[in-house]
Coordinates of C-alpha atoms in Angstrom, one line a residue:
X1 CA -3.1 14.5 -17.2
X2 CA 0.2 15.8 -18.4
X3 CA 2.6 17.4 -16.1
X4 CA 5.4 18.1 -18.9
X5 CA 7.8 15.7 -17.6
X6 CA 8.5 12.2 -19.0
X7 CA 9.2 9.5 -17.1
X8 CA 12.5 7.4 -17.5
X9 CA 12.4 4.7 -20.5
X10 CA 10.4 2.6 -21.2
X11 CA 7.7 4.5 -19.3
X12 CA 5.1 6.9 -20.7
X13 CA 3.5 10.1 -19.7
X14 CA 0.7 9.7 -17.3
X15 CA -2.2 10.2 -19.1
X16 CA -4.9 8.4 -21.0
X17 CA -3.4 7.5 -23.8
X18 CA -0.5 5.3 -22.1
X19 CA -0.8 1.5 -22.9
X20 CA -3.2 -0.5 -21.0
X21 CA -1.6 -2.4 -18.4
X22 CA -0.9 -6.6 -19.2
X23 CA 0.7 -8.1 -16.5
X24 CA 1.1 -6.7 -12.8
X25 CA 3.7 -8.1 -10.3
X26 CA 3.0 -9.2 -6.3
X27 CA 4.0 -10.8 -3.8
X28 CA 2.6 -13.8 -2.1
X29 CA 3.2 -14.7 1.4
X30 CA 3.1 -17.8 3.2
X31 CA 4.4 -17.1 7.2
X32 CA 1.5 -17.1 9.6
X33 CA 0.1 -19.9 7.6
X34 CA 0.4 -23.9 7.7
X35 CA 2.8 -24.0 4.8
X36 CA 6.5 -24.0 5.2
X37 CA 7.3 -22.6 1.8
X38 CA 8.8 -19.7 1.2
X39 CA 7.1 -16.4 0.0
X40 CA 7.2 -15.8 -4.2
X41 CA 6.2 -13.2 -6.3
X42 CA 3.7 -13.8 -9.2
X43 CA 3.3 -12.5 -12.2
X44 CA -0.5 -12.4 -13.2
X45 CA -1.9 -11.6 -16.9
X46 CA -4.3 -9.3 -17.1
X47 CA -4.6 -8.7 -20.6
X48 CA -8.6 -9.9 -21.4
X49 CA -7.1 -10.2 -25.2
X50 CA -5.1 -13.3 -23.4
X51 CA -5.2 -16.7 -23.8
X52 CA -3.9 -16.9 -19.8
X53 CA -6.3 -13.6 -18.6
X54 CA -6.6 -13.5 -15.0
X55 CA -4.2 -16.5 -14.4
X56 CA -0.8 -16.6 -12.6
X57 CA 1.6 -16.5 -15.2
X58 CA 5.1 -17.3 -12.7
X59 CA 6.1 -17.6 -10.1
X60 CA 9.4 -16.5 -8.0
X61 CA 9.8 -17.9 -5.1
X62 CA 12.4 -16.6 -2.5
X63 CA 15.2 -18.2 -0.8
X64 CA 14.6 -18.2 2.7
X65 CA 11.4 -19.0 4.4
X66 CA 8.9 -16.1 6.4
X67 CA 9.9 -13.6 4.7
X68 CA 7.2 -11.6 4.7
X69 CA 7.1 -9.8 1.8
X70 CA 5.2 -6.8 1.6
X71 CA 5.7 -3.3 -0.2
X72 CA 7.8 -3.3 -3.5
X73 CA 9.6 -0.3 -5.8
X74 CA 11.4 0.6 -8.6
X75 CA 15.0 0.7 -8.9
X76 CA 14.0 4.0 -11.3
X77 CA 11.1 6.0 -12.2
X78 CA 10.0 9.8 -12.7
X79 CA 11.6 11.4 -10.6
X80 CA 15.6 10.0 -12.4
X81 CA 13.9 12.8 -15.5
X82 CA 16.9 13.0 -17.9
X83 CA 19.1 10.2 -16.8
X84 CA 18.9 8.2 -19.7
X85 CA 21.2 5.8 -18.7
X86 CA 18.2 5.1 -16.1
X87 CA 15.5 2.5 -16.9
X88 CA 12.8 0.2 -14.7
X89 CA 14.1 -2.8 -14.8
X90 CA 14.5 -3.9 -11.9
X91 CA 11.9 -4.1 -8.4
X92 CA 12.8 -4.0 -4.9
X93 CA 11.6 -5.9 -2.8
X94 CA 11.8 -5.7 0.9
X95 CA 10.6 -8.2 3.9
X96 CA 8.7 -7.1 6.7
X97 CA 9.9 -9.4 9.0
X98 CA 12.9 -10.8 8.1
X99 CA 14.3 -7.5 7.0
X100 CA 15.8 -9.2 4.0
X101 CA 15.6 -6.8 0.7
X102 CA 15.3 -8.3 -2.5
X103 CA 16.2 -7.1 -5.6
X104 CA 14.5 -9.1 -8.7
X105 CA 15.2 -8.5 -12.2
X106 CA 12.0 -7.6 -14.1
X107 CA 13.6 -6.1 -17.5
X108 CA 15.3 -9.0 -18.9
X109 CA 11.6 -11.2 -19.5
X110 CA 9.2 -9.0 -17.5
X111 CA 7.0 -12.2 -17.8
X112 CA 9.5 -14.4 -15.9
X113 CA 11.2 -12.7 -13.3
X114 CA 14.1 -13.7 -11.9
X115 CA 16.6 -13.2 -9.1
X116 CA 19.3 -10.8 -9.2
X117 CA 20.6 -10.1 -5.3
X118 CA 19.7 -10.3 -1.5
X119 CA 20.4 -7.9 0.8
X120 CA 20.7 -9.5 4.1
X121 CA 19.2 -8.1 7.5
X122 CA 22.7 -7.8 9.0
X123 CA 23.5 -5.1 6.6
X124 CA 20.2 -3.0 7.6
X125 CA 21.5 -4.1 11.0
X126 CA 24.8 -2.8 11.3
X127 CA 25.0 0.0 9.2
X128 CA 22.1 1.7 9.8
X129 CA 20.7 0.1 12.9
X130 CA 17.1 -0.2 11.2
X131 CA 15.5 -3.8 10.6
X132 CA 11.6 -4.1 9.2
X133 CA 11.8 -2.3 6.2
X134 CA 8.6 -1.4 4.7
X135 CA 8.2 1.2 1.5
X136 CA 10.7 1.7 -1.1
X137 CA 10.7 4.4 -3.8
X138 CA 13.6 5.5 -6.1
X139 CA 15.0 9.1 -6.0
X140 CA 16.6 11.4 -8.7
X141 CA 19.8 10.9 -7.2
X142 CA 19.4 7.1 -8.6
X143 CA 19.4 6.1 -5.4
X144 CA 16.8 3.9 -4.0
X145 CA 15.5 4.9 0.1
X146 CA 13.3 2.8 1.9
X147 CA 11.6 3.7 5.2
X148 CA 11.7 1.6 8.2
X149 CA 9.6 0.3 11.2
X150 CA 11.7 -0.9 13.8
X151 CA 15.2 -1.4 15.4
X152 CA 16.8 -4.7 15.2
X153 CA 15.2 -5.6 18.7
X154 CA 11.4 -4.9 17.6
X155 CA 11.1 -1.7 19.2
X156 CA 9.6 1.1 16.8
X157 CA 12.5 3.5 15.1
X158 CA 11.5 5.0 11.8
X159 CA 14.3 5.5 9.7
X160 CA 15.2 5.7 6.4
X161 CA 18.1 3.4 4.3
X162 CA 19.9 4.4 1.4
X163 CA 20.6 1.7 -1.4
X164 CA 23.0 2.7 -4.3
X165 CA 20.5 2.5 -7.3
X166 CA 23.4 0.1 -9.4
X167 CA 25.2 -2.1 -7.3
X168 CA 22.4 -2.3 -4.4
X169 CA 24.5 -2.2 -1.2
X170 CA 23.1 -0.6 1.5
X171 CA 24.5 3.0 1.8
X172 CA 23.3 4.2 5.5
X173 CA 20.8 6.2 6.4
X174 CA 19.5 8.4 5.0
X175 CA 18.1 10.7 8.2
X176 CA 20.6 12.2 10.6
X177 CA 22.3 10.4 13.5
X178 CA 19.4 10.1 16.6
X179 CA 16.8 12.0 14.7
X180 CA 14.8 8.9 13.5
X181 CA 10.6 8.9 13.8
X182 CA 9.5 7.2 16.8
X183 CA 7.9 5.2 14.5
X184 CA 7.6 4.7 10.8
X185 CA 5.9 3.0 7.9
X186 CA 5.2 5.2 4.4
X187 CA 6.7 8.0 3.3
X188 CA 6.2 10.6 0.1
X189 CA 8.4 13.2 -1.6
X190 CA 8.0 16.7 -3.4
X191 CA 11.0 17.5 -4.7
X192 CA 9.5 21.0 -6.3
X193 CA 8.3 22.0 -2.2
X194 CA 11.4 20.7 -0.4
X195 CA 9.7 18.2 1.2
X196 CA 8.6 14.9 2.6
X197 CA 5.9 13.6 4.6
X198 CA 6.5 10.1 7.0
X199 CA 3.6 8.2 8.8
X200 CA 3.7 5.6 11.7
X201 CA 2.1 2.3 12.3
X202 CA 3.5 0.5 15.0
X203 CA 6.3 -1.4 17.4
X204 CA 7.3 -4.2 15.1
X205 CA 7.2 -6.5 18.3
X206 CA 3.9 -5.1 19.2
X207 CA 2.2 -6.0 15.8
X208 CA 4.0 -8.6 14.3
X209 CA 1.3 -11.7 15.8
X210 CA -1.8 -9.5 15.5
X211 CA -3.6 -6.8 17.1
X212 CA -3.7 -6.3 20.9
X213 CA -5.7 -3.2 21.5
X214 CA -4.1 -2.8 24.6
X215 CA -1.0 -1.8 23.0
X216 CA -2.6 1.5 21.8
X217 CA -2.5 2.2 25.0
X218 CA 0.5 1.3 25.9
X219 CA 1.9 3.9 23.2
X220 CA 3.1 1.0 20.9
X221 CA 1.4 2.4 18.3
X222 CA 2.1 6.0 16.0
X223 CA -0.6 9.2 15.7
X224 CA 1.9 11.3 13.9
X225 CA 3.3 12.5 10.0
X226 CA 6.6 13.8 10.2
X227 CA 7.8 16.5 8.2
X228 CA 11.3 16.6 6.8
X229 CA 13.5 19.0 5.0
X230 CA 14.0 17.1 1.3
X231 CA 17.5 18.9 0.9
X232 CA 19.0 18.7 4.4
X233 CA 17.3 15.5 5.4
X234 CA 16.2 17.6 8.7
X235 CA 13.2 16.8 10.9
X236 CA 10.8 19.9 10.8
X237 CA 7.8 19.0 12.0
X238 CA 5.8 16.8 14.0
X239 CA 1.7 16.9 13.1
X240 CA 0.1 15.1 16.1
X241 CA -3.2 13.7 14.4
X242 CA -4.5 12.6 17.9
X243 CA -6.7 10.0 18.5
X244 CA -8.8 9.9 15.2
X245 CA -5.1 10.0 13.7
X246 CA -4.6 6.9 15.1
X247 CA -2.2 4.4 13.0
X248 CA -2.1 6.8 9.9
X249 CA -0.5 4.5 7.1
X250 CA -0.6 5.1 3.6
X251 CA 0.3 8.9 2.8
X252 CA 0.0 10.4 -1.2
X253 CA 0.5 13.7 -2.3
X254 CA -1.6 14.9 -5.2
X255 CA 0.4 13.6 -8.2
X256 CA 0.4 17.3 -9.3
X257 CA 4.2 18.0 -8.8
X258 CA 2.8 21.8 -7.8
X259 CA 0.5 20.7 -5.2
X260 CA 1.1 21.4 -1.8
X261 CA -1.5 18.8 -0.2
X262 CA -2.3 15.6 0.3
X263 CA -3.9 12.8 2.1
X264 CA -3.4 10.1 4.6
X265 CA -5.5 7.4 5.9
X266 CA -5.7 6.4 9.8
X267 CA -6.8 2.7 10.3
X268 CA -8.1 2.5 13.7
X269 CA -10.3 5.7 13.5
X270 CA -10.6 5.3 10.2
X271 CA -10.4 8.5 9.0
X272 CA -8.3 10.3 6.4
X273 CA -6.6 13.4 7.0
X274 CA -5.9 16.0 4.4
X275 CA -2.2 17.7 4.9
X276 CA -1.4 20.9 3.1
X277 CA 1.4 23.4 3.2
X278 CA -0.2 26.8 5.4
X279 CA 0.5 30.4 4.1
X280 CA 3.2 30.7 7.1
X281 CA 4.8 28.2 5.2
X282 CA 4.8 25.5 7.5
X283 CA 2.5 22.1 7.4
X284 CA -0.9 21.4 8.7
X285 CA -3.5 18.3 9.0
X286 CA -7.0 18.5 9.2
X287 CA -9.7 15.4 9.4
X288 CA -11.9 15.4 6.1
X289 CA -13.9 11.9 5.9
X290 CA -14.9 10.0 8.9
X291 CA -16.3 6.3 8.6
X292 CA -18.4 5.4 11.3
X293 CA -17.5 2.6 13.4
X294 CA -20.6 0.0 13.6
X295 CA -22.1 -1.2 16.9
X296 CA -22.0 -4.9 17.1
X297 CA -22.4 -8.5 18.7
X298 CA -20.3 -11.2 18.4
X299 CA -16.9 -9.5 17.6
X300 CA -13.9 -9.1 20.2
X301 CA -15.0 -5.4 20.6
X302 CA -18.5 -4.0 20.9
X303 CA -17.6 -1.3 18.0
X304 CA -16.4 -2.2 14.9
X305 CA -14.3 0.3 12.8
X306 CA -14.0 0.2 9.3
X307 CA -10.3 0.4 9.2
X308 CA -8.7 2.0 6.4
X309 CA -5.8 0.1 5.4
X310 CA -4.8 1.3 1.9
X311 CA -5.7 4.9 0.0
X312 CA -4.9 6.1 -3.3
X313 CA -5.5 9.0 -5.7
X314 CA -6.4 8.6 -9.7
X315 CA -3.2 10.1 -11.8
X316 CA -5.7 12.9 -12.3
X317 CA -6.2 13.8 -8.8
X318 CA -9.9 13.5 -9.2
X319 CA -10.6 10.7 -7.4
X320 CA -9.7 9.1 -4.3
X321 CA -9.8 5.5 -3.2
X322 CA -9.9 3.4 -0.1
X323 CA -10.5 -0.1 1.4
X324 CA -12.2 -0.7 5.0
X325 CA -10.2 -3.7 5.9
X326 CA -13.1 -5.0 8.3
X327 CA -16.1 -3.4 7.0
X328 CA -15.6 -5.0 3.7
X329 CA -16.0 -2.4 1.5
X330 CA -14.0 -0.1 -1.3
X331 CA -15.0 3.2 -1.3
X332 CA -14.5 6.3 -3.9
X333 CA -14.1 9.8 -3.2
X334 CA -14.4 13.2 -5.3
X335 CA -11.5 15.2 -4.1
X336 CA -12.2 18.2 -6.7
X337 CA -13.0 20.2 -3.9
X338 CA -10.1 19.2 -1.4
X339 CA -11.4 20.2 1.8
X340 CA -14.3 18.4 1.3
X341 CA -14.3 15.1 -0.2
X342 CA -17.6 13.4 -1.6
X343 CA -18.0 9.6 -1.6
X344 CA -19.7 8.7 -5.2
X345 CA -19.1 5.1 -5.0
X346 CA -19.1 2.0 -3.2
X347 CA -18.5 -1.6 -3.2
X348 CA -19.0 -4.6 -0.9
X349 CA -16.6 -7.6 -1.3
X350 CA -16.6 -9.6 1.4
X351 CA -15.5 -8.3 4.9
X352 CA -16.5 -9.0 8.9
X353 CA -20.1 -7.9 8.5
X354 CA -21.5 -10.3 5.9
X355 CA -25.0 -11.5 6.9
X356 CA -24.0 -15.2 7.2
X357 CA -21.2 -14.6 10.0
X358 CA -20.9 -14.5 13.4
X359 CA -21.4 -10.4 13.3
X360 CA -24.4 -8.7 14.0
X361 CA -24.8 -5.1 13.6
X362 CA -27.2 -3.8 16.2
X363 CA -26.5 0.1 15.4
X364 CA -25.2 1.7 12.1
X365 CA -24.7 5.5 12.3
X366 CA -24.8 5.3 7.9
X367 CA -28.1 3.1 8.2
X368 CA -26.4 0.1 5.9
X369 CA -27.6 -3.2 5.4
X370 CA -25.5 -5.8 6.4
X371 CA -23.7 -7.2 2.6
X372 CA -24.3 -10.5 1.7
X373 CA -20.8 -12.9 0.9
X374 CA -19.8 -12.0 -2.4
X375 CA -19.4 -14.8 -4.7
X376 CA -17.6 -15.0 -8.0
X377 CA -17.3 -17.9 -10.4
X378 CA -18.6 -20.0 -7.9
X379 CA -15.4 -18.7 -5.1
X380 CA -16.8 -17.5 -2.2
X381 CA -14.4 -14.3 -1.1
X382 CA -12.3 -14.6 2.3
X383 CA -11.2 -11.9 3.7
X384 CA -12.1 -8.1 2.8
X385 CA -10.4 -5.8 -0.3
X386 CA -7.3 -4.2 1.2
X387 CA -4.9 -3.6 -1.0
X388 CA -5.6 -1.7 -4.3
X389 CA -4.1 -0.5 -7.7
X390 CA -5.7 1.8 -10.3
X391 CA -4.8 1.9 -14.1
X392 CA -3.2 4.8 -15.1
X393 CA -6.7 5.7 -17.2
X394 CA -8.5 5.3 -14.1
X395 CA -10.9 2.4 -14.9
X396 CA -10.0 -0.3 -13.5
X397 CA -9.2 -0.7 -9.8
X398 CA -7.1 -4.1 -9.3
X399 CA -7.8 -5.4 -5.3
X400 CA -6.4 -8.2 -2.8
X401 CA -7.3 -9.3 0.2
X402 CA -4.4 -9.6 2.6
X403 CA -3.3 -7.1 4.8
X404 CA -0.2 -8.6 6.5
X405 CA 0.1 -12.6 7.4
X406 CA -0.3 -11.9 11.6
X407 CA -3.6 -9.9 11.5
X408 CA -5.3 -12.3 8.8
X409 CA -4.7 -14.9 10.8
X410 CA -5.9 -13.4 13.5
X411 CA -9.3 -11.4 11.6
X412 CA -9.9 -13.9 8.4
X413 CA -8.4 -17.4 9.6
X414 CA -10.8 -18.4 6.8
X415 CA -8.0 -16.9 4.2
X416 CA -5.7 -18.5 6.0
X417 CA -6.9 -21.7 5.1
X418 CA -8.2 -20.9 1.4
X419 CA -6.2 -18.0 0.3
X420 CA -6.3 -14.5 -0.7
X421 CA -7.8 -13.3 -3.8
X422 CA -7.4 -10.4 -6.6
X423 CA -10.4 -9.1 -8.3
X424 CA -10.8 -6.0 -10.4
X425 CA -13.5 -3.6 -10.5
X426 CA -14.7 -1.1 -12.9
X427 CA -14.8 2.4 -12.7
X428 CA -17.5 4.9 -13.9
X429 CA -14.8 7.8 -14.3
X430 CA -17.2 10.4 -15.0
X431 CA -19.8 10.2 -12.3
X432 CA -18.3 8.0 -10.1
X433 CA -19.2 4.6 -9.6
X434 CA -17.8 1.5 -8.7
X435 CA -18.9 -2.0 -10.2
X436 CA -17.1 -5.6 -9.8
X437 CA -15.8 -7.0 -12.8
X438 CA -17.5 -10.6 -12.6
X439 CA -15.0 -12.4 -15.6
X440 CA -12.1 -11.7 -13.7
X441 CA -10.4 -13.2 -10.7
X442 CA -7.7 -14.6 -9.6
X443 CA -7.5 -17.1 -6.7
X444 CA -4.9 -17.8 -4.5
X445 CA -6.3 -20.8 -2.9
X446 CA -5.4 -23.1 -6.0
X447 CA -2.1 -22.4 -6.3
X448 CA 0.5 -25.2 -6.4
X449 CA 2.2 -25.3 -3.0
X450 CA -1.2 -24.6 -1.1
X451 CA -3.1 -21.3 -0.4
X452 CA -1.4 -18.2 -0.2
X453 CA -1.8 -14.7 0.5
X454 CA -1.1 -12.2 -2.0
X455 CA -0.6 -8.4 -1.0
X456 CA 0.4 -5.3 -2.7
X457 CA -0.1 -5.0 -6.9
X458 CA 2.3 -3.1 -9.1
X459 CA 2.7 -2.8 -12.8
X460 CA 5.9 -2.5 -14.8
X461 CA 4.3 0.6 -16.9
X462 CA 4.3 2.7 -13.5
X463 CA 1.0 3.2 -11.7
X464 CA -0.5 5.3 -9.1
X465 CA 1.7 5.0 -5.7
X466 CA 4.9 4.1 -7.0
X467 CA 5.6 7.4 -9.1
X468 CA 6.6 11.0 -7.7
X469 CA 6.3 13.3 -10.4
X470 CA 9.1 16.3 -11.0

């Protein structure tokens, strides 16, 4: 796909032809866990042409201890079109819990990252009066925003903070005084339609030890999108998802700088929504795929949902991807037609169901048998595939396994114990298909200061959720 704009050096145009990807960067977390060290990102090879293929490569380790690293950015990327002084070097990192924000230099030997600066918490603190922050991205301005999920005192607030794209200070914020989200998480721009679209997860307090479904109803938890104004930074709209909008998390536009649509996926329903700009000109939601929740025995409720816990689209806007966090599986979507999505393929990598656990299904609305563990090279997978990264060809979809320290304790204490892994599965882009990639993996249980858990992938080419095209 070519959408006429390059991106900022060294980057290339999203399309088939761009370089296949040889390292990818992320971070590895150790709170929640019996390991007082603190959190590090890796560097992995995944060039098969390597001598180190599917190997940590390096590790950066952080200064302070429980951290809780989580979403990263870029200090630039498409959408700084025509500043050439502008160039990815650099990747942000903020903590979840700490509220720390890191800022790591990946240009210098993007093999060997290393430190450059620390933003403390107190500056989130005082200046903005925002603390969890969660997903950064980079905007033309050169500045670098990052949404929010709290208040300093754990309550939710979903804000916004401004970082000057050189220097790194925190700016303020970037919303107007007392019109923050009552809750926040992810957020995506479209600079070309004035607009941007926020989603909600929870009270920081509420989920930072695990889930308590009580606290649903307690209202500690979000069922909305926001819309905002791009220009005046103005609150427009509030699309109450309702209950089968519950916890919407991960939101992408179409890559298509034109498009006026895009998805979002709701864990506890698990359900995505499409959202699309109406002929009135204002924005709408409606529900497009539905997964099932499974009746079951031997689980802390009598209904298991699949929980959706991380979607993405192909650079094409062909496909679309997501992980059910406690089903265990990936699934893929054709989104030519928008409105109604069709699943054309499927994988099982571990997960709550597996036939040798404690989980038996006694009703499944999509008739499924129960997946056997999956086992490759001989490492039996903990956990279930949660986070995910495609190429920028499309065919190859780079997974982990943690979703956030508190709720794999609580779900998977068995990663807890013997780590998260990546894996990498291959992609039948022309009639859809998933397959696993049995030569690769990459386990986080043998690494040198004890098992860790290893979340969200990026790669310093520019991928699929980082970039906002102009």
């Amino acid at each position: 796909i070519n959408f006429n704009i390059p991106c900022c050096s060294p980057l290339k145009q999203p399309a088939d032809s761009s370089p296949r990807e040889e390292i990818v960067y992320l971070p590895c977390i150790y709170r929640s866990t019996e390991i007082l060290k603190p959190d590090y990102l890796a560097t992995v090879d995944v060039d098969p042409k390597s001598p180190t293929y599917s190997q940590v490569i390096h590790r950066l380790p952080m200064p302070n201890l429980r951290d809780e690293l989580h979403h990263s950015g870029w200090n630039a990327c498409s959408s700084c079109f025509g500043d050439a002084s502008k160039t990815r070097n650099r990747l942000i990192l903020p903590s979840l819990i700490s509220s720390r924000i890191y800022v790591v230099d990946v240009g210098t030997n993007p093999r060997a990252p290393k430190m450059q600066k620390m933003v403390e918490p107190v500056d989130l603190f005082w200046k903005c009066g925002l603390a969890n922050p969660h997903t950064s991205h980079c905007l033309g301005s050169g500045q670098i925003m990052i949404s929010c999920m709290g208040d300093p005192a754990g309550n939710g607030k979903g804000g916004f903070v401004l970082l000057d794209g050189e220097t790194f200070e925190v700016l303020g914020n970037w919303e107007h005084p007392g019109e923050a989200a009552p809750f926040g998480y992810d957020f995506w721009y479209q600079p070309r339609h004035n607009v941007m679209i926020s989603t909600e997860w929870g009270a920081p307090k509420a989920l930072v030890n695990g889930f308590d479904p009580a606290h649903v109803k307690e209202g500690l938890y979000g069922s909305s999108l926001h819309v905002w104004d791009w220009t005046t930074h103005r609150k427009l709209q509030t699309l109450d998802l309702g209950e089968d909008g519950a916890i919407p998390l991960e939101v992408r536009f179409l890559h298509d700088p034109s498009a006026t649509e895009g998805y979002v996926g709701c864990a506890l329903k698990s359900t995505v929504f499409r959202f699309y700009k109406t002929p009135k000109g204002d924005w709408a939601a409606e529900k497009v795929i539905s997964v099932p929740s499974k009746k079951v025995e031997g689980w802390m409720l009598p209904e298991m949902p699949g929980l959706i816990t991380d979607i993405l689209i192909s650079l094409d806007d062909r496909f679309l991807y997501f992980s059910n966090w406690l089903h265990g599986d990936i699934r893929q979507y054709d989104i030519t037609d928008r409105r109604n999505p069709r699943l054309v393929g499927q994988v099982f990598l571990g997960g709550s169901l597996v036939t040798d656990g404690p989980v038996k299904i006694l009703e499944d609305p999509e008739n499924q048998p129960q997946p056997r563990p999956r086992i490759i090279q001989g490492k039996r997978i903990p956990g279930s595939p949660q986070m995910l990264q495609l190429s920028l060809d499309g065919r190859r979809l780079y997974v982990t396994t943690s979703l956030f320290s508190g709720w794999d304790k609580q779900f998977y204490p068995d990663m807890i114990r013997e780590g998260s892994v990546m894996m990498q599965i291959d992609v039948d882009t022309v009639n859809g298909g998933l397959s696993l990639n049995e030569n690769f993996l990459v386990d986080f249980g043998k690494e040198p200061d004890g098992p860790a858990l290893a979340h969200e992938l990026r790669y310093p080419g520019g991928d699929c959720t980082s970039d906002i095209w102009l």
